[in-house]
């Protein structure tokens, strides 16, 4: 990457006696997974373009504890959560945005009872807010007229009833939004939820991500849009399993917008 990305930390803001508008919670996938790092970079470029004053925790950010909790280790979850809450509260964080629905759901719904109360937004919601306020504009550009289907992440859709924000962003690209057989409230899991991301599937007739990818391919999209790093991995693997990687791309909504802006 030629140009340097501007990503300040909360510690830097604190040193200047300032508060950012929003804390960007990067999450484990967005920090360490090579594919998800591209989503992180795309979102940061959009934040910079919209002149949003944001900060990250950097090395002070730890896993939210979602995989531990879903795998049944409540003790480990509470240890991870309380550590994060202490850091967030010390910085007096009020508003958090994240590109991971698992982080989003955990911080929004499970941190309050442990003393962590914040306004939490998924990155598609935050981008839509920036659009509505005129701080960010979207031109269709290279995605105008392209067939795009959106895969609803479980922890964004069914768990938190966020269906419209990602779709409105895709429509703003002047793309043709096509819906899969199972979408919105009836969406099908990509197969990675509940800490399944980190283990091999049990024996069966077909992997969940292949089943879901088949539903996506049925509507003949040029792009499968995702809003979750785990879903992105599973749908990408599904496309590879179907040997369609030369025909169909799997892209995060933030990447679509950043690419349309040539950022």
PDB file of N, CA and C in Angstrom, residues 155-230:
ATOM      1  N   UNK A 155     -25.416 -12.897  13.459  1.00  0.00           N
ATOM      2  CA  UNK A 155     -25.367 -12.014  14.620  1.00  0.00           C
ATOM      3  C   UNK A 155     -25.719 -10.575  14.270  1.00  0.00           C
ATOM      4  N   UNK A 156     -25.842 -10.279  12.999  1.00  0.00           N
ATOM      5  CA  UNK A 156     -26.295  -8.946  12.601  1.00  0.00           C
ATOM      6  C   UNK A 156     -27.799  -9.002  12.333  1.00  0.00           C
ATOM      7  N   UNK A 157     -28.209  -9.990  11.560  1.00  0.00           N
ATOM      8  CA  UNK A 157     -29.605 -10.110  11.157  1.00  0.00           C
ATOM      9  C   UNK A 157     -30.506 -10.631  12.261  1.00  0.00           C
ATOM     10  N   UNK A 158     -30.581 -11.964  12.368  1.00  0.00           N
ATOM     11  CA  UNK A 158     -31.555 -12.531  13.298  1.00  0.00           C
ATOM     12  C   UNK A 158     -31.309 -12.132  14.747  1.00  0.00           C
ATOM     13  N   UNK A 159     -30.047 -11.977  15.152  1.00  0.00           N
ATOM     14  CA  UNK A 159     -29.774 -11.661  16.556  1.00  0.00           C
ATOM     15  C   UNK A 159     -30.036 -10.186  16.882  1.00  0.00           C
ATOM     16  N   UNK A 160     -29.910  -9.305  15.895  1.00  0.00           N
ATOM     17  CA  UNK A 160     -30.039  -7.869  16.178  1.00  0.00           C
ATOM     18  C   UNK A 160     -30.940  -7.104  15.214  1.00  0.00           C
ATOM     19  N   UNK A 161     -31.621  -7.841  14.336  1.00  0.00           N
ATOM     20  CA  UNK A 161     -32.593  -7.222  13.408  1.00  0.00           C
ATOM     21  C   UNK A 161     -32.031  -6.109  12.548  1.00  0.00           C
ATOM     22  N   UNK A 162     -30.760  -6.214  12.160  1.00  0.00           N
ATOM     23  CA  UNK A 162     -30.181  -5.226  11.242  1.00  0.00           C
ATOM     24  C   UNK A 162     -30.170  -5.850   9.842  1.00  0.00           C
ATOM     25  N   UNK A 163     -31.114  -5.422   9.031  1.00  0.00           N
ATOM     26  CA  UNK A 163     -31.221  -5.966   7.672  1.00  0.00           C
ATOM     27  C   UNK A 163     -31.069  -4.884   6.606  1.00  0.00           C
ATOM     28  N   UNK A 164     -31.515  -3.676   6.936  1.00  0.00           N
ATOM     29  CA  UNK A 164     -31.629  -2.653   5.894  1.00  0.00           C
ATOM     30  C   UNK A 164     -30.320  -1.948   5.555  1.00  0.00           C
ATOM     31  N   UNK A 165     -29.523  -1.629   6.594  1.00  0.00           N
ATOM     32  CA  UNK A 165     -28.318  -0.817   6.359  1.00  0.00           C
ATOM     33  C   UNK A 165     -27.413  -1.382   5.255  1.00  0.00           C
ATOM     34  N   UNK A 166     -27.019  -2.659   5.337  1.00  0.00           N
ATOM     35  CA  UNK A 166     -26.138  -3.165   4.277  1.00  0.00           C
ATOM     36  C   UNK A 166     -26.796  -3.148   2.898  1.00  0.00           C
ATOM     37  N   UNK A 167     -28.093  -3.435   2.859  1.00  0.00           N
ATOM     38  CA  UNK A 167     -28.789  -3.461   1.567  1.00  0.00           C
ATOM     39  C   UNK A 167     -28.898  -2.063   0.960  1.00  0.00           C
ATOM     40  N   UNK A 168     -29.159  -1.069   1.816  1.00  0.00           N
ATOM     41  CA  UNK A 168     -29.258   0.297   1.302  1.00  0.00           C
ATOM     42  C   UNK A 168     -27.928   0.757   0.724  1.00  0.00           C
ATOM     43  N   UNK A 169     -26.830   0.337   1.374  1.00  0.00           N
ATOM     44  CA  UNK A 169     -25.507   0.708   0.859  1.00  0.00           C
ATOM     45  C   UNK A 169     -25.268   0.076  -0.514  1.00  0.00           C
ATOM     46  N   UNK A 170     -25.658  -1.190  -0.659  1.00  0.00           N
ATOM     47  CA  UNK A 170     -25.473  -1.874  -1.940  1.00  0.00           C
ATOM     48  C   UNK A 170     -26.307  -1.203  -3.027  1.00  0.00           C
ATOM     49  N   UNK A 171     -27.538  -0.813  -2.671  1.00  0.00           N
ATOM     50  CA  UNK A 171     -28.399  -0.151  -3.661  1.00  0.00           C
ATOM     51  C   UNK A 171     -27.859   1.228  -4.036  1.00  0.00           C
ATOM     52  N   UNK A 172     -27.189   1.884  -3.071  1.00  0.00           N
ATOM     53  CA  UNK A 172     -26.591   3.181  -3.369  1.00  0.00           C
ATOM     54  C   UNK A 172     -25.479   3.048  -4.425  1.00  0.00           C
ATOM     55  N   UNK A 173     -24.918   1.858  -4.545  1.00  0.00           N
ATOM     56  CA  UNK A 173     -23.879   1.617  -5.557  1.00  0.00           C
ATOM     57  C   UNK A 173     -24.512   1.455  -6.943  1.00  0.00           C
ATOM     58  N   UNK A 174     -25.841   1.608  -6.992  1.00  0.00           N
ATOM     59  CA  UNK A 174     -26.611   1.420  -8.234  1.00  0.00           C
ATOM     60  C   UNK A 174     -26.429   0.014  -8.777  1.00  0.00           C
ATOM     61  N   UNK A 175     -26.224  -0.924  -7.851  1.00  0.00           N
ATOM     62  CA  UNK A 175     -26.102  -2.323  -8.247  1.00  0.00           C
ATOM     63  C   UNK A 175     -27.492  -2.950  -8.248  1.00  0.00           C
ATOM     64  N   UNK A 176     -27.594  -4.126  -8.859  1.00  0.00           N
ATOM     65  CA  UNK A 176     -28.858  -4.854  -8.835  1.00  0.00           C
ATOM     66  C   UNK A 176     -28.794  -5.838  -7.669  1.00  0.00           C
ATOM     67  N   UNK A 177     -29.564  -5.534  -6.616  1.00  0.00           N
ATOM     68  CA  UNK A 177     -29.552  -6.386  -5.428  1.00  0.00           C
ATOM     69  C   UNK A 177     -30.502  -7.559  -5.642  1.00  0.00           C
ATOM     70  N   UNK A 178     -29.947  -8.774  -5.629  1.00  0.00           N
ATOM     71  CA  UNK A 178     -30.789  -9.961  -5.803  1.00  0.00           C
ATOM     72  C   UNK A 178     -30.764 -10.765  -4.499  1.00  0.00           C
ATOM     73  N   UNK A 179     -31.932 -11.223  -4.066  1.00  0.00           N
ATOM     74  CA  UNK A 179     -32.014 -11.930  -2.780  1.00  0.00           C
ATOM     75  C   UNK A 179     -31.976 -13.439  -2.962  1.00  0.00           C
ATOM     76  N   UNK A 180     -31.283 -14.098  -2.041  1.00  0.00           N
ATOM     77  CA  UNK A 180     -31.249 -15.561  -2.035  1.00  0.00           C
ATOM     78  C   UNK A 180     -32.565 -16.109  -1.525  1.00  0.00           C
ATOM     79  N   UNK A 181     -32.758 -17.417  -1.739  1.00  0.00           N
ATOM     80  CA  UNK A 181     -33.981 -18.087  -1.274  1.00  0.00           C
ATOM     81  C   UNK A 181     -34.150 -17.869   0.235  1.00  0.00           C
ATOM     82  N   UNK A 182     -33.073 -18.066   0.995  1.00  0.00           N
ATOM     83  CA  UNK A 182     -33.108 -17.817   2.444  1.00  0.00           C
ATOM     84  C   UNK A 182     -32.420 -16.491   2.732  1.00  0.00           C
ATOM     85  N   UNK A 183     -33.191 -15.467   3.079  1.00  0.00           N
ATOM     86  CA  UNK A 183     -32.573 -14.176   3.374  1.00  0.00           C
ATOM     87  C   UNK A 183     -33.311 -13.502   4.524  1.00  0.00           C
ATOM     88  N   UNK A 184     -32.725 -12.431   4.996  1.00  0.00           N
ATOM     89  CA  UNK A 184     -33.274 -11.673   6.115  1.00  0.00           C
ATOM     90  C   UNK A 184     -33.577 -12.606   7.290  1.00  0.00           C
ATOM     91  N   UNK A 185     -34.807 -12.563   7.793  1.00  0.00           N
ATOM     92  CA  UNK A 185     -35.150 -13.343   8.992  1.00  0.00           C
ATOM     93  C   UNK A 185     -34.965 -14.845   8.772  1.00  0.00           C
ATOM     94  N   UNK A 186     -35.072 -15.272   7.524  1.00  0.00           N
ATOM     95  CA  UNK A 186     -34.912 -16.697   7.207  1.00  0.00           C
ATOM     96  C   UNK A 186     -33.517 -17.019   6.682  1.00  0.00           C
ATOM     97  N   UNK A 187     -32.579 -16.113   6.923  1.00  0.00           N
ATOM     98  CA  UNK A 187     -31.216 -16.323   6.434  1.00  0.00           C
ATOM     99  C   UNK A 187     -30.637 -17.637   6.941  1.00  0.00           C
ATOM    100  N   UNK A 188     -29.683 -18.163   6.187  1.00  0.00           N
ATOM    101  CA  UNK A 188     -29.025 -19.412   6.579  1.00  0.00           C
ATOM    102  C   UNK A 188     -27.618 -19.081   7.056  1.00  0.00           C
ATOM    103  N   UNK A 189     -27.221 -19.718   8.155  1.00  0.00           N
ATOM    104  CA  UNK A 189     -25.886 -19.485   8.715  1.00  0.00           C
ATOM    105  C   UNK A 189     -24.809 -19.908   7.724  1.00  0.00           C
ATOM    106  N   UNK A 190     -23.666 -19.203   7.739  1.00  0.00           N
ATOM    107  CA  UNK A 190     -22.554 -19.562   6.851  1.00  0.00           C
ATOM    108  C   UNK A 190     -21.836 -20.805   7.360  1.00  0.00           C
ATOM    109  N   UNK A 191     -22.096 -21.165   8.622  1.00  0.00           N
ATOM    110  CA  UNK A 191     -21.467 -22.346   9.200  1.00  0.00           C
ATOM    111  C   UNK A 191     -20.355 -22.041  10.191  1.00  0.00           C
ATOM    112  N   UNK A 192     -20.046 -20.756  10.401  1.00  0.00           N
ATOM    113  CA  UNK A 192     -18.907 -20.408  11.266  1.00  0.00           C
ATOM    114  C   UNK A 192     -19.320 -19.862  12.627  1.00  0.00           C
ATOM    115  N   UNK A 193     -20.613 -19.649  12.843  1.00  0.00           N
ATOM    116  CA  UNK A 193     -21.060 -19.075  14.112  1.00  0.00           C
ATOM    117  C   UNK A 193     -20.843 -20.027  15.280  1.00  0.00           C
ATOM    118  N   UNK A 194     -20.974 -19.494  16.497  1.00  0.00           N
ATOM    119  CA  UNK A 194     -20.861 -20.349  17.675  1.00  0.00           C
ATOM    120  C   UNK A 194     -19.509 -21.010  17.821  1.00  0.00           C
ATOM    121  N   UNK A 195     -18.456 -20.299  17.418  1.00  0.00           N
ATOM    122  CA  UNK A 195     -17.068 -20.784  17.516  1.00  0.00           C
ATOM    123  C   UNK A 195     -16.793 -21.967  16.582  1.00  0.00           C
ATOM    124  N   UNK A 196     -17.713 -22.245  15.661  1.00  0.00           N
ATOM    125  CA  UNK A 196     -17.473 -23.321  14.685  1.00  0.00           C
ATOM    126  C   UNK A 196     -16.365 -22.937  13.697  1.00  0.00           C
ATOM    127  N   UNK A 197     -16.075 -21.619  13.644  1.00  0.00           N
ATOM    128  CA  UNK A 197     -15.026 -21.110  12.765  1.00  0.00           C
ATOM    129  C   UNK A 197     -13.709 -21.842  12.991  1.00  0.00           C
ATOM    130  N   UNK A 198     -13.468 -22.258  14.240  1.00  0.00           N
ATOM    131  CA  UNK A 198     -12.140 -22.729  14.615  1.00  0.00           C
ATOM    132  C   UNK A 198     -12.041 -24.253  14.717  1.00  0.00           C
ATOM    133  N   UNK A 199     -12.992 -24.962  14.133  1.00  0.00           N
ATOM    134  CA  UNK A 199     -12.903 -26.420  14.139  1.00  0.00           C
ATOM    135  C   UNK A 199     -13.408 -26.969  12.811  1.00  0.00           C
ATOM    136  N   UNK A 200     -13.082 -28.223  12.559  1.00  0.00           N
ATOM    137  CA  UNK A 200     -13.571 -28.855  11.337  1.00  0.00           C
ATOM    138  C   UNK A 200     -15.035 -29.262  11.530  1.00  0.00           C
ATOM    139  N   UNK A 201     -15.824 -29.283  10.429  1.00  0.00           N
ATOM    140  CA  UNK A 201     -17.234 -29.669  10.580  1.00  0.00           C
ATOM    141  C   UNK A 201     -17.378 -31.154  10.933  1.00  0.00           C
ATOM    142  N   UNK A 202     -18.490 -31.468  11.599  1.00  0.00           N
ATOM    143  CA  UNK A 202     -18.776 -32.875  11.882  1.00  0.00           C
ATOM    144  C   UNK A 202     -19.120 -33.589  10.583  1.00  0.00           C
ATOM    145  N   UNK A 203     -19.091 -34.920  10.649  1.00  0.00           N
ATOM    146  CA  UNK A 203     -19.424 -35.708   9.456  1.00  0.00           C
ATOM    147  C   UNK A 203     -20.874 -35.471   9.065  1.00  0.00           C
ATOM    148  N   UNK A 204     -21.112 -35.366   7.764  1.00  0.00           N
ATOM    149  CA  UNK A 204     -22.473 -35.161   7.275  1.00  0.00           C
ATOM    150  C   UNK A 204     -22.473 -35.246   5.760  1.00  0.00           C
ATOM    151  N   UNK A 205     -23.610 -34.942   5.160  1.00  0.00           N
ATOM    152  CA  UNK A 205     -23.703 -35.041   3.697  1.00  0.00           C
ATOM    153  C   UNK A 205     -23.092 -33.827   3.005  1.00  0.00           C
ATOM    154  N   UNK A 206     -23.201 -32.666   3.647  1.00  0.00           N
ATOM    155  CA  UNK A 206     -22.736 -31.445   2.983  1.00  0.00           C
ATOM    156  C   UNK A 206     -22.393 -30.387   4.023  1.00  0.00           C
ATOM    157  N   UNK A 207     -21.320 -29.648   3.796  1.00  0.00           N
ATOM    158  CA  UNK A 207     -20.961 -28.567   4.723  1.00  0.00           C
ATOM    159  C   UNK A 207     -21.961 -27.417   4.578  1.00  0.00           C
ATOM    160  N   UNK A 208     -22.242 -26.752   5.698  1.00  0.00           N
ATOM    161  CA  UNK A 208     -23.215 -25.655   5.707  1.00  0.00           C
ATOM    162  C   UNK A 208     -22.799 -24.546   4.732  1.00  0.00           C
ATOM    163  N   UNK A 209     -21.487 -24.221   4.709  1.00  0.00           N
ATOM    164  CA  UNK A 209     -21.067 -23.110   3.848  1.00  0.00           C
ATOM    165  C   UNK A 209     -21.257 -23.433   2.367  1.00  0.00           C
ATOM    166  N   UNK A 210     -21.164 -24.727   2.010  1.00  0.00           N
ATOM    167  CA  UNK A 210     -21.395 -25.116   0.610  1.00  0.00           C
ATOM    168  C   UNK A 210     -22.881 -24.983   0.277  1.00  0.00           C
ATOM    169  N   UNK A 211     -23.727 -25.418   1.215  1.00  0.00           N
ATOM    170  CA  UNK A 211     -25.176 -25.276   1.037  1.00  0.00           C
ATOM    171  C   UNK A 211     -25.543 -23.797   0.837  1.00  0.00           C
ATOM    172  N   UNK A 212     -24.977 -22.941   1.677  1.00  0.00           N
ATOM    173  CA  UNK A 212     -25.279 -21.513   1.589  1.00  0.00           C
ATOM    174  C   UNK A 212     -24.739 -20.923   0.291  1.00  0.00           C
ATOM    175  N   UNK A 213     -23.539 -21.328  -0.099  1.00  0.00           N
ATOM    176  CA  UNK A 213     -22.955 -20.811  -1.342  1.00  0.00           C
ATOM    177  C   UNK A 213     -23.801 -21.229  -2.542  1.00  0.00           C
ATOM    178  N   UNK A 214     -24.347 -22.449  -2.500  1.00  0.00           N
ATOM    179  CA  UNK A 214     -25.218 -22.900  -3.595  1.00  0.00           C
ATOM    180  C   UNK A 214     -26.445 -21.996  -3.717  1.00  0.00           C
ATOM    181  N   UNK A 215     -26.992 -21.606  -2.553  1.00  0.00           N
ATOM    182  CA  UNK A 215     -28.145 -20.692  -2.585  1.00  0.00           C
ATOM    183  C   UNK A 215     -27.753 -19.362  -3.226  1.00  0.00           C
ATOM    184  N   UNK A 216     -26.539 -18.917  -2.917  1.00  0.00           N
ATOM    185  CA  UNK A 216     -26.073 -17.650  -3.491  1.00  0.00           C
ATOM    186  C   UNK A 216     -25.881 -17.796  -4.999  1.00  0.00           C
ATOM    187  N   UNK A 217     -25.245 -18.884  -5.411  1.00  0.00           N
ATOM    188  CA  UNK A 217     -24.956 -19.078  -6.834  1.00  0.00           C
ATOM    189  C   UNK A 217     -26.235 -19.271  -7.648  1.00  0.00           C
ATOM    190  N   UNK A 218     -27.301 -19.759  -6.989  1.00  0.00           N
ATOM    191  CA  UNK A 218     -28.591 -19.956  -7.672  1.00  0.00           C
ATOM    192  C   UNK A 218     -29.134 -18.650  -8.255  1.00  0.00           C
ATOM    193  N   UNK A 219     -28.840 -17.512  -7.618  1.00  0.00           N
ATOM    194  CA  UNK A 219     -29.382 -16.244  -8.114  1.00  0.00           C
ATOM    195  C   UNK A 219     -28.410 -15.561  -9.090  1.00  0.00           C
ATOM    196  N   UNK A 220     -27.370 -16.307  -9.477  1.00  0.00           N
ATOM    197  CA  UNK A 220     -26.394 -15.869 -10.482  1.00  0.00           C
ATOM    198  C   UNK A 220     -25.803 -14.483 -10.213  1.00  0.00           C
ATOM    199  N   UNK A 221     -25.200 -14.311  -9.050  1.00  0.00           N
ATOM    200  CA  UNK A 221     -24.602 -13.008  -8.744  1.00  0.00           C
ATOM    201  C   UNK A 221     -23.206 -12.888  -9.343  1.00  0.00           C
ATOM    202  N   UNK A 222     -22.761 -11.653  -9.537  1.00  0.00           N
ATOM    203  CA  UNK A 222     -21.359 -11.442  -9.891  1.00  0.00           C
ATOM    204  C   UNK A 222     -20.549 -11.256  -8.614  1.00  0.00           C
ATOM    205  N   UNK A 223     -21.249 -10.786  -7.558  1.00  0.00           N
ATOM    206  CA  UNK A 223     -20.593 -10.573  -6.268  1.00  0.00           C
ATOM    207  C   UNK A 223     -21.504 -11.062  -5.144  1.00  0.00           C
ATOM    208  N   UNK A 224     -20.902 -11.806  -4.197  1.00  0.00           N
ATOM    209  CA  UNK A 224     -21.600 -12.126  -2.958  1.00  0.00           C
ATOM    210  C   UNK A 224     -21.088 -11.120  -1.927  1.00  0.00           C
ATOM    211  N   UNK A 225     -21.982 -10.274  -1.433  1.00  0.00           N
ATOM    212  CA  UNK A 225     -21.576  -9.267  -0.451  1.00  0.00           C
ATOM    213  C   UNK A 225     -21.759  -9.832   0.950  1.00  0.00           C
ATOM    214  N   UNK A 226     -20.779  -9.545   1.818  1.00  0.00           N
ATOM    215  CA  UNK A 226     -20.839 -10.016   3.199  1.00  0.00           C
ATOM    216  C   UNK A 226     -20.663  -8.832   4.136  1.00  0.00           C
ATOM    217  N   UNK A 227     -21.009  -9.030   5.396  1.00  0.00           N
ATOM    218  CA  UNK A 227     -20.828  -7.978   6.387  1.00  0.00           C
ATOM    219  C   UNK A 227     -20.155  -8.516   7.629  1.00  0.00           C
ATOM    220  N   UNK A 228     -19.405  -9.631   7.453  1.00  0.00           N
ATOM    221  CA  UNK A 228     -18.788 -10.315   8.583  1.00  0.00           C
ATOM    222  C   UNK A 228     -17.554 -11.054   8.093  1.00  0.00           C
ATOM    223  N   UNK A 229     -16.415 -10.928   8.803  1.00  0.00           N
ATOM    224  CA  UNK A 229     -15.200 -11.597   8.341  1.00  0.00           C
ATOM    225  C   UNK A 229     -15.322 -13.124   8.316  1.00  0.00           C
ATOM    226  N   UNK A 230     -16.085 -13.684   9.268  1.00  0.00           N
ATOM    227  CA  UNK A 230     -16.261 -15.143   9.273  1.00  0.00           C
ATOM    228  C   UNK A 230     -17.075 -15.584   8.062  1.00  0.00           C
TER     229      UNK A 230
END
